[in-house]
Amino acid sequence: MYLTQNPVLQYELLSNLRLFRAFVLLFAYVALLGGVVYLAWPQSQTLDFAQPEEAKRLVNLFFFGQYMLASLMTPSFAAGAITGEKERQSYEMLLASPLRPGAIVLGKLLAALLHLAILMICSLPIVMLCLPLGGVHYTEVIGAYVAMISSVTLSGMICLWASSYFSRTSASLLVSYLMILPLAMVGVLVWNALGSQGTARVFFATTVVPAVCLGLSAVFWFATTRRLLHPADFGSGGKDVVDLDNEAREAVGLYIKRDEFPDRLFAPPKRTTLLEDGANPIYDKEMRSEIFSQGTLMLRLVIQISMLLALPIMAVCLYIFPQYAPWYIGYVLLFNMLVGPVFSAGSVCNERERETLDLLLVTLITPWQMLWGKLLSGLRVSSVLSSFLMWPVLLACLMPVGYWSNLGTMLGYFVIFALTCITTAMTALFCSVIFSKTSQSLMASYLIIITLFVAPLAARYFSETFFTGTEAAAVVRLTSVTSPFAAAFALPLEFDTEIRPPDAKVSSWKDMDIFFGYLATTLAYNGALLGIIVWLFQARWRVAD
């Protein structure tokens, strides 16, 4: 029932592995890792096996890239495992079947992890090519794969747990990423910290990491099976509108008061009066009824997790070592990358899925009102949530830490933050207009944003590591103008040497071309997207879908 005769596992494997995108993903994954190894391969005709630093850097880069790719792809496979059943209206039939909750969870988990396991196994020949270069023992490769498999298993269970508690894949994806990415970064930092301790690192990767991941996975396993055994949303297909008053009374930890400041900035209360003349009904409906119709559990988790992670980062990067302020700005930008698309990626797709887009377009509401209502509602929620993490930066400017002499740089941080909020919301709205399903729109939004924001940084790090001082490195540096992270680190910060940590990288005014390039590129990108969206609205794109 659990393995050999598990219909959930058989159906998921057959339906997922036979898809054309599965073969495309496998080809792209192996091609990307193979291309990285090919470009970073030592160019000298003779290899000095007594100094295998290049081989170590190559193997570490390979495992880092593979681990981050696996961590980023895990939610795309597992976060919609149960919410997909709710969206397809098959959730109640699945729970009413003779299958036990443990069999359902196991089938969903193995179906998601086996696809990732195929990707990791197919990368083995590539890493084996690096072993003859020296500097890396085969036990380190085994330890890296054991730790990676254990971490991915834990990530899969986190995604299934989130998927069991939410009714929308977008909410499950967001909470999964917020929980997985910090764990992934901790794993990378620990692995690099033990780089000089070969035996200790292998022991840690083969014993401590699997034990911790197994224990945490068991906790999420029992929580997920208990949720399926006693579902709170059974009888509604997982789509029942939540009573926010009852939810507030039963909430544990943070709860949201929609009629008080600052909660009403991102979650205004439902309207009890008539709409004013000249008001945008689309914007009012989205803000007061649509976005939080499924409750505020996702919002409360997002706020609490983000604040919990922000406290140590804020203390270290803003106040103890102010020269590390760009790292805190990077954390805020990363948070907006995750949150921004969630509230805009389904703005138009939800209308298509409910088959109300045709009715909406034949009303007296103009396409321009629809566009701005959808855009501003998602932008308001995501920007207000992200602004909660920016107020410590404003507070730091008023404290005697040294930021008063860097007000221009601090103003630049706020400009970068504002443009990032607009870019994430605009990209998600564009994908919502293009695609017909919310899950597809959200994943496409994340893919575009990662390509614009993160991929140039990875290419720049790769070129500066293996092609230092070449023309290729200079060309790759210019491609980082699309990344707000590069723009934030390009702004100069001037502090006294007494408060500067010894290893802090000091930006200079010569890097300002990245900042101004980012401003120009972002404004042009958002202007182009806005023009395309307006044209698609006027052309009635996919109205009958």
Coordinates of C-alpha atoms in Angstrom, one line a residue:
M1 CA 0.0 0.0 0.0
Y2 CA 2.9 2.4 0.8
L3 CA 5.3 1.5 -2.0
T4 CA 4.5 -1.4 -4.4
Q5 CA 0.7 -0.7 -4.6
N6 CA 0.6 3.0 -4.0
P7 CA -1.7 4.5 -6.7
V8 CA -0.7 8.1 -5.8
L9 CA 3.0 7.3 -6.3
Q10 CA 2.3 5.4 -9.6
Y11 CA 0.1 8.2 -11.0
E12 CA 2.4 11.0 -10.0
L13 CA 5.4 9.2 -11.5
L14 CA 3.7 8.4 -14.8
S15 CA 2.1 11.8 -15.2
N16 CA 5.3 13.8 -14.3
L17 CA 8.1 11.8 -15.9
R18 CA 6.3 11.4 -19.2
L19 CA 5.9 15.1 -19.7
F20 CA 8.0 16.8 -22.3
R21 CA 9.2 19.4 -19.8
A22 CA 10.8 16.6 -17.7
F23 CA 13.2 15.8 -20.5
V24 CA 13.8 19.5 -21.2
L25 CA 14.6 20.1 -17.5
L26 CA 17.0 17.2 -17.4
F27 CA 18.8 18.4 -20.5
A28 CA 19.0 22.0 -19.2
Y29 CA 20.2 20.9 -15.8
V30 CA 23.0 18.7 -17.1
A31 CA 23.9 21.1 -19.8
L32 CA 24.2 24.0 -17.3
L33 CA 26.4 22.0 -14.9
G34 CA 28.4 20.6 -17.7
G35 CA 28.9 24.1 -19.2
V36 CA 30.1 25.4 -15.9
V37 CA 32.7 22.6 -15.6
Y38 CA 33.8 23.1 -19.2
L39 CA 34.3 26.8 -18.8
A40 CA 36.1 26.5 -15.4
W41 CA 38.3 23.6 -16.5
P42 CA 42.0 24.5 -16.1
Q43 CA 43.4 26.0 -19.3
S44 CA 47.0 25.1 -18.7
Q45 CA 48.5 22.3 -20.8
T46 CA 50.2 20.8 -17.8
L47 CA 48.5 20.2 -14.4
D48 CA 50.4 20.6 -11.2
F49 CA 48.9 17.9 -8.9
A50 CA 51.0 19.2 -6.0
Q51 CA 48.8 22.4 -6.0
P52 CA 45.2 21.3 -6.7
E53 CA 43.6 24.6 -5.6
E54 CA 41.9 25.0 -9.0
A55 CA 40.4 21.5 -8.8
K56 CA 39.0 22.2 -5.3
R57 CA 37.5 25.5 -6.4
L58 CA 35.9 23.7 -9.4
V59 CA 34.4 20.9 -7.4
N60 CA 33.2 23.3 -4.6
L61 CA 31.6 25.5 -7.3
F62 CA 30.0 22.5 -8.9
F63 CA 28.4 21.2 -5.6
F64 CA 27.4 24.7 -4.6
G65 CA 25.6 25.3 -7.9
Q66 CA 23.9 21.8 -7.8
Y67 CA 22.8 22.3 -4.2
M68 CA 21.3 25.7 -4.8
L69 CA 19.6 24.5 -8.0
A70 CA 18.1 21.5 -6.2
S71 CA 17.0 23.7 -3.3
L72 CA 15.3 26.1 -5.7
M73 CA 13.6 23.4 -7.7
T74 CA 12.3 21.3 -4.8
P75 CA 9.3 23.7 -4.1
S76 CA 8.4 23.6 -7.8
F77 CA 7.9 19.9 -7.6
A78 CA 6.5 19.5 -4.0
A79 CA 4.8 22.7 -3.0
G80 CA 1.8 22.1 -5.2
A81 CA 1.4 18.4 -4.4
I82 CA -1.6 18.8 -2.2
T83 CA -2.7 22.3 -3.1
G84 CA -2.9 21.0 -6.7
E85 CA -5.5 18.4 -5.6
K86 CA -7.5 21.2 -4.0
E87 CA -7.3 23.4 -7.1
R88 CA -8.4 20.5 -9.3
Q89 CA -11.2 19.7 -6.9
S90 CA -10.0 16.2 -6.3
Y91 CA -8.8 16.7 -2.7
E92 CA -11.9 15.3 -1.0
M93 CA -12.0 12.3 -3.2
L94 CA -8.4 11.6 -2.4
L95 CA -9.1 11.8 1.4
A96 CA -12.2 9.6 1.0
S97 CA -10.2 6.8 -0.7
P98 CA -9.0 3.8 1.2
L99 CA -5.5 5.2 1.2
R100 CA -4.0 6.1 4.6
P101 CA -2.7 9.6 5.0
G102 CA 0.9 8.2 5.4
A103 CA 0.6 6.5 2.0
I104 CA -0.7 9.7 0.4
V105 CA 2.2 11.7 1.8
L106 CA 4.8 9.1 0.9
G107 CA 3.5 8.9 -2.6
K108 CA 3.6 12.7 -3.1
L109 CA 7.1 12.9 -1.5
L110 CA 8.7 10.1 -3.5
A111 CA 7.2 11.4 -6.7
A112 CA 8.7 14.8 -6.2
L113 CA 12.1 13.5 -4.9
L114 CA 12.6 10.9 -7.5
H115 CA 12.6 13.5 -10.2
L116 CA 15.2 15.5 -8.4
A117 CA 17.2 12.2 -7.7
I118 CA 17.3 11.6 -11.4
L119 CA 18.8 15.0 -12.0
M120 CA 21.4 14.5 -9.3
I121 CA 22.4 11.0 -10.5
C122 CA 22.8 12.3 -14.0
S123 CA 25.3 14.9 -12.8
L124 CA 27.5 12.2 -11.3
P125 CA 29.6 11.6 -14.5
I126 CA 30.3 15.3 -14.6
V127 CA 31.8 15.4 -11.1
M128 CA 33.7 12.2 -11.7
L129 CA 35.5 14.0 -14.5
C130 CA 36.9 16.4 -11.9
L131 CA 38.4 13.7 -9.6
P132 CA 41.5 13.1 -11.8
L133 CA 42.5 16.8 -11.3
G134 CA 43.4 15.9 -7.7
G135 CA 42.7 17.7 -4.4
V136 CA 39.3 16.0 -3.9
H137 CA 38.9 12.5 -2.4
Y138 CA 36.0 10.3 -3.5
T139 CA 34.8 10.2 0.1
E140 CA 34.2 14.0 -0.1
V141 CA 32.0 13.4 -3.1
I142 CA 30.0 10.7 -1.3
G143 CA 29.6 13.0 1.7
A144 CA 28.5 15.9 -0.4
Y145 CA 25.8 13.8 -2.1
V146 CA 24.6 12.3 1.2
A147 CA 24.2 15.7 2.7
M148 CA 22.5 17.0 -0.5
I149 CA 20.1 14.2 -0.6
S150 CA 19.3 14.6 3.1
S151 CA 18.7 18.3 2.7
V152 CA 16.5 17.9 -0.4
T153 CA 14.4 15.3 1.5
L154 CA 13.9 17.8 4.3
S155 CA 13.0 20.5 1.8
G156 CA 10.4 18.2 0.2
M157 CA 8.8 17.5 3.5
I158 CA 8.7 21.2 4.3
C159 CA 6.9 21.8 1.0
L160 CA 4.4 19.0 1.6
W161 CA 3.7 20.4 5.1
A162 CA 3.1 23.9 3.6
S163 CA 1.0 22.4 0.8
S164 CA -1.3 20.7 3.3
Y165 CA -2.0 23.9 5.2
F166 CA -2.8 26.2 2.3
S167 CA -5.4 26.1 -0.5
R168 CA -3.3 27.9 -3.1
T169 CA 0.0 26.8 -4.6
S170 CA 1.3 30.4 -4.6
A171 CA 1.0 30.6 -0.8
S172 CA 2.6 27.2 -0.4
L173 CA 5.5 28.2 -2.6
L174 CA 6.2 31.4 -0.8
V175 CA 6.2 29.8 2.7
S176 CA 8.3 26.9 1.4
Y177 CA 11.0 29.2 -0.1
L178 CA 11.1 31.3 3.1
M179 CA 11.8 28.2 5.1
I180 CA 14.1 26.4 2.7
L181 CA 16.4 29.2 1.5
P182 CA 17.7 30.0 5.1
L183 CA 18.4 26.3 5.7
A184 CA 20.2 26.1 2.3
M185 CA 22.4 29.1 3.1
V186 CA 23.3 27.7 6.5
G187 CA 24.3 24.4 4.8
V188 CA 26.5 26.3 2.4
L189 CA 28.2 28.3 5.1
V190 CA 28.9 25.2 7.3
W191 CA 30.2 23.3 4.3
N192 CA 32.6 26.2 3.4
A193 CA 33.6 26.6 7.1
L194 CA 34.7 23.0 7.2
G195 CA 36.6 23.2 3.9
S196 CA 40.0 22.9 5.5
Q197 CA 38.9 20.0 7.7
G198 CA 38.5 17.2 5.1
T199 CA 37.8 14.3 7.5
A200 CA 35.6 16.3 9.8
R201 CA 33.6 17.7 6.9
V202 CA 33.0 14.2 5.6
F203 CA 32.0 12.9 9.0
F204 CA 29.7 15.9 9.5
A205 CA 28.1 15.4 6.1
T206 CA 27.5 11.7 6.5
T207 CA 26.3 11.6 10.1
V208 CA 25.2 14.9 11.6
V209 CA 23.4 16.3 8.5
P210 CA 21.3 13.1 7.8
A211 CA 20.4 12.7 11.5
V212 CA 19.2 16.3 11.8
C213 CA 17.3 16.2 8.4
L214 CA 15.7 12.9 9.3
G215 CA 14.5 14.2 12.7
L216 CA 13.1 17.4 11.2
S217 CA 11.5 15.4 8.3
A218 CA 9.8 13.1 10.9
V219 CA 8.3 16.2 12.6
F220 CA 6.9 17.6 9.4
W221 CA 5.8 14.1 8.3
F222 CA 3.6 13.6 11.4
A223 CA 2.3 17.1 11.1
T224 CA 1.3 16.6 7.5
T225 CA -0.3 13.2 8.1
R226 CA -2.2 14.6 11.1
R227 CA -3.5 17.4 8.9
L228 CA -4.7 15.0 6.3
L229 CA -6.3 12.7 8.9
H230 CA -8.2 15.7 10.5
P231 CA -8.5 18.2 7.6
A232 CA -9.9 21.6 8.7
D233 CA -11.1 22.4 5.2
F234 CA -12.8 19.1 4.4
G235 CA -16.2 19.6 2.8
S236 CA -15.2 22.7 0.9
G237 CA -12.7 21.4 -1.5
G238 CA -10.1 23.5 0.3
K239 CA -11.7 26.7 -1.1
D240 CA -13.9 27.8 1.7
V241 CA -13.8 31.5 2.5
V242 CA -12.2 31.9 5.9
D243 CA -13.9 33.9 8.7
L244 CA -11.2 36.4 9.6
D245 CA -12.8 37.2 13.0
N246 CA -12.7 33.5 14.0
E247 CA -9.2 33.2 12.6
A248 CA -8.0 36.1 14.7
R249 CA -9.4 34.6 17.9
E250 CA -7.8 31.2 17.2
A251 CA -4.5 32.6 15.9
V252 CA -1.3 31.6 17.7
G253 CA 1.4 34.2 17.9
L254 CA 0.9 37.2 15.5
Y255 CA -2.6 38.1 14.5
I256 CA -3.7 40.8 12.2
K257 CA -6.2 43.6 13.1
R258 CA -7.4 44.9 9.7
D259 CA -9.0 48.0 11.1
E260 CA -5.9 49.3 13.0
F261 CA -2.6 50.8 11.8
P262 CA -0.3 49.5 10.3
D263 CA -2.3 46.4 9.5
R264 CA -4.8 48.3 7.4
L265 CA -2.0 49.4 5.1
F266 CA -1.7 45.9 3.6
A267 CA -5.0 44.3 4.7
P268 CA -7.8 46.9 4.9
P269 CA -11.1 45.7 6.4
K270 CA -14.0 44.7 4.3
R271 CA -16.2 47.5 3.0
T272 CA -19.4 48.1 4.9
T273 CA -20.4 51.3 3.0
L274 CA -21.1 52.1 -0.7
L275 CA -18.1 52.7 -3.0
E276 CA -17.3 56.3 -3.5
D277 CA -17.8 57.9 -6.9
G278 CA -14.8 57.7 -9.1
A279 CA -13.1 55.0 -7.1
N280 CA -11.6 52.0 -8.8
P281 CA -13.8 49.0 -8.1
I282 CA -11.1 46.5 -9.2
Y283 CA -8.6 47.9 -6.8
D284 CA -11.1 48.0 -3.9
K285 CA -12.2 44.4 -4.6
E286 CA -8.6 43.1 -4.8
M287 CA -7.5 44.8 -1.6
R288 CA -10.5 44.1 0.6
S289 CA -11.9 40.8 -0.5
E290 CA -9.7 38.9 -3.1
I291 CA -6.2 38.7 -1.7
F292 CA -7.1 37.6 1.8
S293 CA -10.2 35.6 1.0
Q294 CA -8.4 32.4 2.1
G295 CA -7.4 33.8 5.4
T296 CA -4.2 35.4 6.8
L297 CA -2.2 32.3 7.8
M298 CA 0.2 32.7 5.0
L299 CA 0.6 36.4 5.7
R300 CA 1.2 35.8 9.4
L301 CA 3.8 33.2 8.7
V302 CA 5.6 35.4 6.2
I303 CA 5.8 38.3 8.6
Q304 CA 7.0 36.2 11.6
I305 CA 9.6 34.2 9.6
S306 CA 11.0 37.4 7.9
M307 CA 11.2 39.3 11.2
L308 CA 12.9 36.3 12.9
L309 CA 15.5 36.2 10.2
A310 CA 15.9 39.9 10.1
L311 CA 16.8 40.5 13.7
P312 CA 20.3 38.9 13.7
I313 CA 21.1 40.2 10.2
M314 CA 20.0 43.7 11.2
A315 CA 22.1 43.6 14.4
V316 CA 25.3 42.5 12.7
C317 CA 25.0 44.3 9.3
L318 CA 23.5 47.6 10.4
Y319 CA 24.8 48.3 13.9
I320 CA 27.8 46.1 14.8
F321 CA 29.5 46.2 11.4
P322 CA 27.8 49.0 9.4
Q323 CA 30.1 48.4 6.5
Y324 CA 28.0 45.3 5.9
A325 CA 24.9 47.3 5.3
P326 CA 24.5 46.2 1.7
W327 CA 24.1 42.6 3.0
Y328 CA 21.0 43.7 4.9
I329 CA 19.7 45.5 1.9
G330 CA 20.3 42.3 0.0
Y331 CA 18.2 40.4 2.5
V332 CA 15.3 42.9 2.1
L333 CA 15.6 42.6 -1.7
L334 CA 15.6 38.8 -1.5
F335 CA 12.4 38.9 0.6
N336 CA 10.7 41.1 -1.9
M337 CA 11.8 38.7 -4.7
L338 CA 9.8 36.0 -2.9
V339 CA 6.8 38.0 -1.8
G340 CA 6.3 40.4 -4.7
P341 CA 5.2 37.9 -7.3
V342 CA 2.8 36.1 -5.0
F343 CA 0.2 38.9 -4.8
S344 CA 0.3 39.8 -8.5
A345 CA 0.9 36.5 -10.4
G346 CA -2.7 35.4 -9.9
S347 CA -4.4 38.7 -10.5
V348 CA -5.5 37.9 -14.0
C349 CA -5.1 34.1 -13.9
N350 CA -7.6 33.9 -11.1
E351 CA -10.2 35.6 -13.3
R352 CA -9.5 33.0 -16.1
E353 CA -9.7 30.1 -13.7
R354 CA -13.0 31.3 -12.4
E355 CA -14.2 32.1 -15.9
T356 CA -15.0 35.6 -15.0
L357 CA -12.5 37.5 -17.2
D358 CA -15.0 37.6 -20.2
L359 CA -17.7 39.1 -17.9
L360 CA -15.2 41.6 -16.5
L361 CA -14.1 42.8 -19.9
V362 CA -17.7 43.5 -21.1
T363 CA -18.4 45.8 -18.1
L364 CA -18.1 49.6 -18.1
I365 CA -14.7 49.2 -16.4
T366 CA -12.0 50.2 -18.8
P367 CA -8.9 48.0 -19.4
W368 CA -6.8 50.8 -17.9
Q369 CA -8.7 50.7 -14.6
M370 CA -8.4 46.9 -14.5
L371 CA -4.7 47.1 -15.1
W372 CA -4.0 49.7 -12.5
G373 CA -6.4 48.0 -10.0
K374 CA -4.6 44.7 -10.3
L375 CA -1.1 46.2 -10.3
L376 CA -1.5 48.6 -7.4
S377 CA -3.2 46.1 -5.1
G378 CA -0.4 43.6 -5.4
L379 CA 2.2 46.2 -5.3
R380 CA 0.8 47.8 -2.2
V381 CA 0.7 44.6 -0.2
S382 CA 4.2 43.4 -1.2
S383 CA 5.8 46.9 -0.8
V384 CA 4.3 47.4 2.7
L385 CA 5.4 44.0 3.9
S386 CA 8.9 44.6 2.5
S387 CA 8.9 48.2 4.0
F388 CA 8.6 46.6 7.5
L389 CA 12.2 45.4 6.9
M390 CA 13.4 48.8 5.7
W391 CA 12.5 50.9 8.7
P392 CA 15.6 49.8 10.6
V393 CA 17.7 51.4 7.8
L394 CA 15.9 54.6 8.4
L395 CA 16.4 54.3 12.1
A396 CA 20.1 53.6 11.6
C397 CA 20.5 56.9 9.8
L398 CA 19.3 58.7 13.0
M399 CA 21.7 56.9 15.3
P400 CA 25.4 57.7 15.8
V401 CA 26.7 54.7 13.8
G402 CA 28.2 56.6 10.9
Y403 CA 25.4 56.6 8.3
W404 CA 24.8 60.4 8.6
S405 CA 27.8 61.0 6.3
N406 CA 26.5 58.5 3.8
L407 CA 23.0 59.9 3.3
G408 CA 23.4 59.8 -0.5
T409 CA 24.1 56.1 -0.3
M410 CA 21.2 55.4 2.0
L411 CA 18.9 57.3 -0.3
G412 CA 20.2 55.1 -3.1
Y413 CA 19.2 52.0 -1.1
F414 CA 15.6 53.3 -0.9
V415 CA 15.6 54.0 -4.6
I416 CA 16.8 50.5 -5.4
F417 CA 14.2 49.1 -3.0
A418 CA 11.3 51.0 -4.6
L419 CA 12.4 50.0 -8.1
T420 CA 12.7 46.3 -7.0
C421 CA 9.2 46.3 -5.6
I422 CA 7.8 47.8 -8.9
T423 CA 9.8 45.3 -11.0
T424 CA 8.6 42.2 -9.1
A425 CA 5.0 43.3 -9.2
M426 CA 5.1 44.3 -12.9
T427 CA 6.8 41.0 -13.9
A428 CA 4.2 39.0 -12.0
L429 CA 1.4 40.9 -13.6
F430 CA 2.9 40.4 -17.0
C431 CA 3.1 36.6 -16.5
S432 CA -0.4 36.6 -15.1
V433 CA -1.6 38.2 -18.4
I434 CA 0.4 35.7 -20.5
F435 CA -0.4 32.4 -18.8
S436 CA -3.7 30.8 -18.0
K437 CA -2.9 29.2 -14.7
T438 CA -1.7 30.8 -11.5
S439 CA 0.9 28.2 -10.8
Q440 CA 2.5 28.6 -14.2
S441 CA 2.4 32.4 -13.9
L442 CA 4.1 32.3 -10.5
M443 CA 6.9 29.9 -11.6
A444 CA 7.5 32.0 -14.7
S445 CA 7.7 35.1 -12.6
Y446 CA 10.2 33.6 -10.3
L447 CA 12.3 32.3 -13.3
I448 CA 12.4 35.7 -14.9
I449 CA 13.2 37.5 -11.7
I450 CA 16.0 35.1 -10.9
T451 CA 17.4 35.5 -14.4
L452 CA 17.4 39.3 -14.0
F453 CA 18.5 39.6 -10.4
V454 CA 20.6 36.5 -9.5
A455 CA 22.0 35.0 -12.7
P456 CA 24.2 38.1 -13.5
L457 CA 25.7 37.8 -10.0
A458 CA 26.5 34.2 -10.5
A459 CA 28.0 34.9 -13.9
R460 CA 30.1 37.7 -12.4
Y461 CA 31.3 35.6 -9.5
F462 CA 32.3 32.8 -12.0
S463 CA 34.1 35.2 -14.3
E464 CA 36.0 36.9 -11.5
T465 CA 37.0 33.5 -10.0
F466 CA 38.2 31.8 -13.1
F467 CA 38.8 34.6 -15.6
T468 CA 40.2 37.4 -13.4
G469 CA 41.6 40.4 -15.4
T470 CA 40.3 39.3 -18.8
E471 CA 38.0 41.1 -21.2
A472 CA 35.4 38.4 -20.6
A473 CA 35.2 39.4 -16.9
A474 CA 34.8 43.1 -17.8
V475 CA 32.0 42.3 -20.2
V476 CA 30.2 40.0 -17.7
R477 CA 30.5 42.8 -15.1
L478 CA 28.4 45.1 -17.2
T479 CA 25.6 42.5 -17.4
S480 CA 25.0 42.9 -13.7
V481 CA 23.2 46.2 -14.3
T482 CA 19.9 44.3 -14.2
S483 CA 20.5 43.1 -10.6
P484 CA 19.5 45.3 -7.7
F485 CA 22.0 43.4 -5.5
A486 CA 24.9 44.5 -7.7
A487 CA 23.5 48.1 -7.6
A488 CA 23.3 48.0 -3.8
F489 CA 26.9 46.8 -3.4
A490 CA 28.1 49.3 -6.0
L491 CA 27.1 52.3 -3.8
P492 CA 30.1 53.6 -1.7
L493 CA 30.1 53.5 2.1
E494 CA 32.7 55.5 3.9
F495 CA 33.4 54.7 7.6
D496 CA 36.3 55.2 10.0
T497 CA 38.8 52.3 10.0
E498 CA 38.0 51.8 13.7
I499 CA 34.5 50.4 13.0
R500 CA 35.4 48.7 9.7
P501 CA 35.9 44.9 9.9
P502 CA 39.2 43.9 8.4
D503 CA 37.7 41.8 5.6
A504 CA 35.0 44.2 4.5
K505 CA 35.0 45.1 0.8
V506 CA 34.9 48.8 0.3
S507 CA 33.0 50.1 -2.8
S508 CA 34.4 53.1 -4.6
W509 CA 32.8 55.7 -6.8
K510 CA 34.1 54.0 -9.9
D511 CA 31.4 51.3 -9.4
M512 CA 28.6 53.9 -9.7
D513 CA 28.2 53.0 -13.3
I514 CA 26.5 49.8 -12.1
F515 CA 24.0 51.8 -10.0
F516 CA 23.1 54.2 -12.8
G517 CA 22.9 51.4 -15.3
Y518 CA 20.5 49.6 -13.0
L519 CA 18.3 52.6 -12.8
A520 CA 18.2 53.0 -16.6
T521 CA 17.7 49.3 -17.3
T522 CA 15.0 48.9 -14.7
L523 CA 13.0 51.9 -15.9
A524 CA 13.3 50.7 -19.5
Y525 CA 12.3 47.2 -18.6
N526 CA 9.2 48.2 -16.6
G527 CA 8.2 50.7 -19.3
A528 CA 8.3 48.0 -21.9
L529 CA 6.3 45.5 -19.8
L530 CA 3.7 48.1 -19.1
G531 CA 3.3 48.9 -22.8
I532 CA 3.0 45.2 -23.6
I533 CA 0.4 44.6 -20.8
V534 CA -1.7 47.5 -22.0
W535 CA -1.6 46.2 -25.6
L536 CA -2.6 42.7 -24.5
F537 CA -5.5 44.1 -22.4
Q538 CA -6.7 46.1 -25.4
A539 CA -6.3 43.1 -27.7
R540 CA -8.3 40.9 -25.3
W541 CA -5.5 38.3 -25.1
R542 CA -6.8 34.9 -24.1
V543 CA -10.2 36.2 -23.3
A544 CA -12.0 32.9 -24.1
D545 CA -9.4 30.6 -22.4

